[in-house]
Amino acid sequence: MKTIMSGNEAVARGAYEAGCSVAAAYPGTPSTEILESTAAYKEIYSEWSTNEKVALEIACGASIAGARALAAMKHVGLNVAADPMFTAAYTGVNGGLVIVTADDPGCHSSQNEQDNRNYAPFAKVPMLEPSDSQECKDYLKLAFELSERFDTPVLLRMTTRVCHSKGLVELGERVEAGVKEYKKDAAKYVMAPANARARRAILEERLGRLREYADTCPCNRIEWGDKRIGIITSGISYQHAREVFGEGASYLKLGLTYPLPDRLIRKFAGEVGKVYVIEENDPYLETHVRSLGVECLGKEVLPACGELSPEVIRKALLPAAGENGYSVEAEAPSRPPVLCAGCPHRGLYYALSKRRDVVVAGDIGCYTLGAMPPLSVTDTVICMGAGISAAVGMEKAFKKAGRKSKVIGCIGDSTFFHSGITGLIDAVYNKSSVAICILDNRTTAMTGHQENPGTGKTLMGEDVPVIEIEKIVKAVGIKEENIRVITPYDLVQTEKAVREACEATEPFVIISREPCALLKEVQKERRGRRCEIDTEKCKKCKACLKIGCPALVFKEGQVVIDGSMCNGCTLCLQVCRFDAVKKVGD
């Protein structure tokens, strides 16, 4: 039977059919839907882990115990998980172990653009790259087979367009892999130096066998067409190249992209005229092709930044062909990045925006949007957890320089569990006087409302104890008198907490708690609530616009509130000095 699936859904289906028993991830676009989909298969234990390193370590443990296991993450998540991945390459596996990395060319939802193909030779693990949904499922199953056959973790590398595009997928039945027998083997699984040195040699021997296999791997294939042009490509770039050149070129379509098939590349290059290498981001394939002595055209004309598209390839390689591809008749209107109407983060950021004596380190998530005007609060965003640890570093530097600015760190609830706790411990241990704002909106919002340890629910829908942030904050050493738990919809309370935080000489924590305005329970509770402008009282001072709510607009000489967006949070009401905003509904 065939059905339409996204690449992420197909990866989950492949895990199911391959007999995978354990899957773990931290949500991150474009990979999030993989675990949301595995959770639908009751045969696979699926969990949101506190971060990607934990997710991979759970998968490693399950693999060593004998189960087929998967860990999924976005590209920057693999940086977090790199530590266990590099050692897992040494230990090898018992049950198959697959690591999925979803790259984001073009930085659609990420703090950087990195090409995780480079991780495969770095960690010396084989890598597969699907180019459509069917291949996502098939390659995932192949990855488990290769993992057990070669005793190695396997990297499955995807990109945004492969993750989210939909295509027909032929479904198969689940083949139960069971849980293999576990045998204690310290020489294999205990990476003390003496054992690690021995495993290093085994790793190199394994790579030799994988190189031999690469030339015969069925997912590396030649598709002959016009031999005057030969295109070497992989992943989504293969689909773009086929759209541009059709039968007017021959293709070496690479599915196993580490190790690369040297003999197959030489054979292909020897039978075509001009060789093009078409790939997104780094010249990963091109560098290897050139190292084999094959002349080719690639990054001389194709961009190294951002996503490729048929239009980009056509302009670079077939400029004389003109605009012969598909045209888009309608484009989605641009939407400036902004906190949602009724977002609880707005109250805290508004209070911070009124202070001229603070510097704010931000973190990854919705609160990144605090950097946008008119709030313009955030000074830095580096990575998850840096909302606290970068703030500590800035505070130390400011103190050294004799500057008086107060350093504030902002981080979300899920992000705090991900990697913020260690930064807070550092702040206490190293006597930092930073103030940390934990913006607890009771969910992992920006990736689509996933559960986290503070929500009381698991990915599989079970009720579990809520991990209380206040208790963690106290446990790491923040004094009770230096903790404030506030509702950011109450501006008086919020501004008081910010003022106290700025005056503190010890580490200080504000827990700003109000659930995300887009949670369905919240929308149901606040249905009918909204604010309206009393045009008779409005002085058109535009003070209400300074909170940056997209529900408020200045139109035809008058401030108006879009009732379809407003949820009655009343922040605009609280900043109006002329009582020109009134609350409607309960």
Short mmCIF file of C-alpha atoms in Angstrom, two decimals, residues 7 102 137 151-152 157 161 163 178 219 276 281 294 300 321 327 341 389 430 450 483 496 512 573:
data_model
loop_
_atom_site.label_atom_id
_atom_site.label_comp_id
_atom_site.label_asym_id
_atom_site.label_seq_id
_atom_site.Cartn_x
_atom_site.Cartn_y
_atom_site.Cartn_z
CA GLY A 7 10.29 12.81 5.00
CA ALA A 102 18.29 17.38 10.01
CA LYS A 137 12.02 5.14 4.83
CA ASP A 151 29.15 -2.73 14.09
CA THR A 152 28.87 1.05 13.91
CA ARG A 157 21.55 13.23 7.13
CA ARG A 161 13.17 20.26 2.07
CA CYS A 163 12.14 16.59 6.03
CA GLY A 178 13.63 -8.06 19.19
CA CYS A 219 21.89 3.60 -3.06
CA TYR A 276 29.23 19.20 -12.47
CA ASN A 281 26.38 24.47 1.42
CA VAL A 294 38.61 14.61 -11.50
CA GLU A 300 32.89 28.27 -8.63
CA ALA A 321 18.10 28.50 -21.00
CA SER A 327 6.90 29.61 -11.84
CA ALA A 341 -0.60 38.58 20.20
CA SER A 389 26.18 31.21 30.74
CA ASN A 430 31.43 31.58 40.67
CA GLN A 450 6.10 19.64 22.74
CA ILE A 483 13.65 34.31 43.72
CA LYS A 496 8.85 45.46 40.60
CA SER A 512 7.93 34.52 34.66
CA LEU A 573 -4.74 48.54 28.86
#
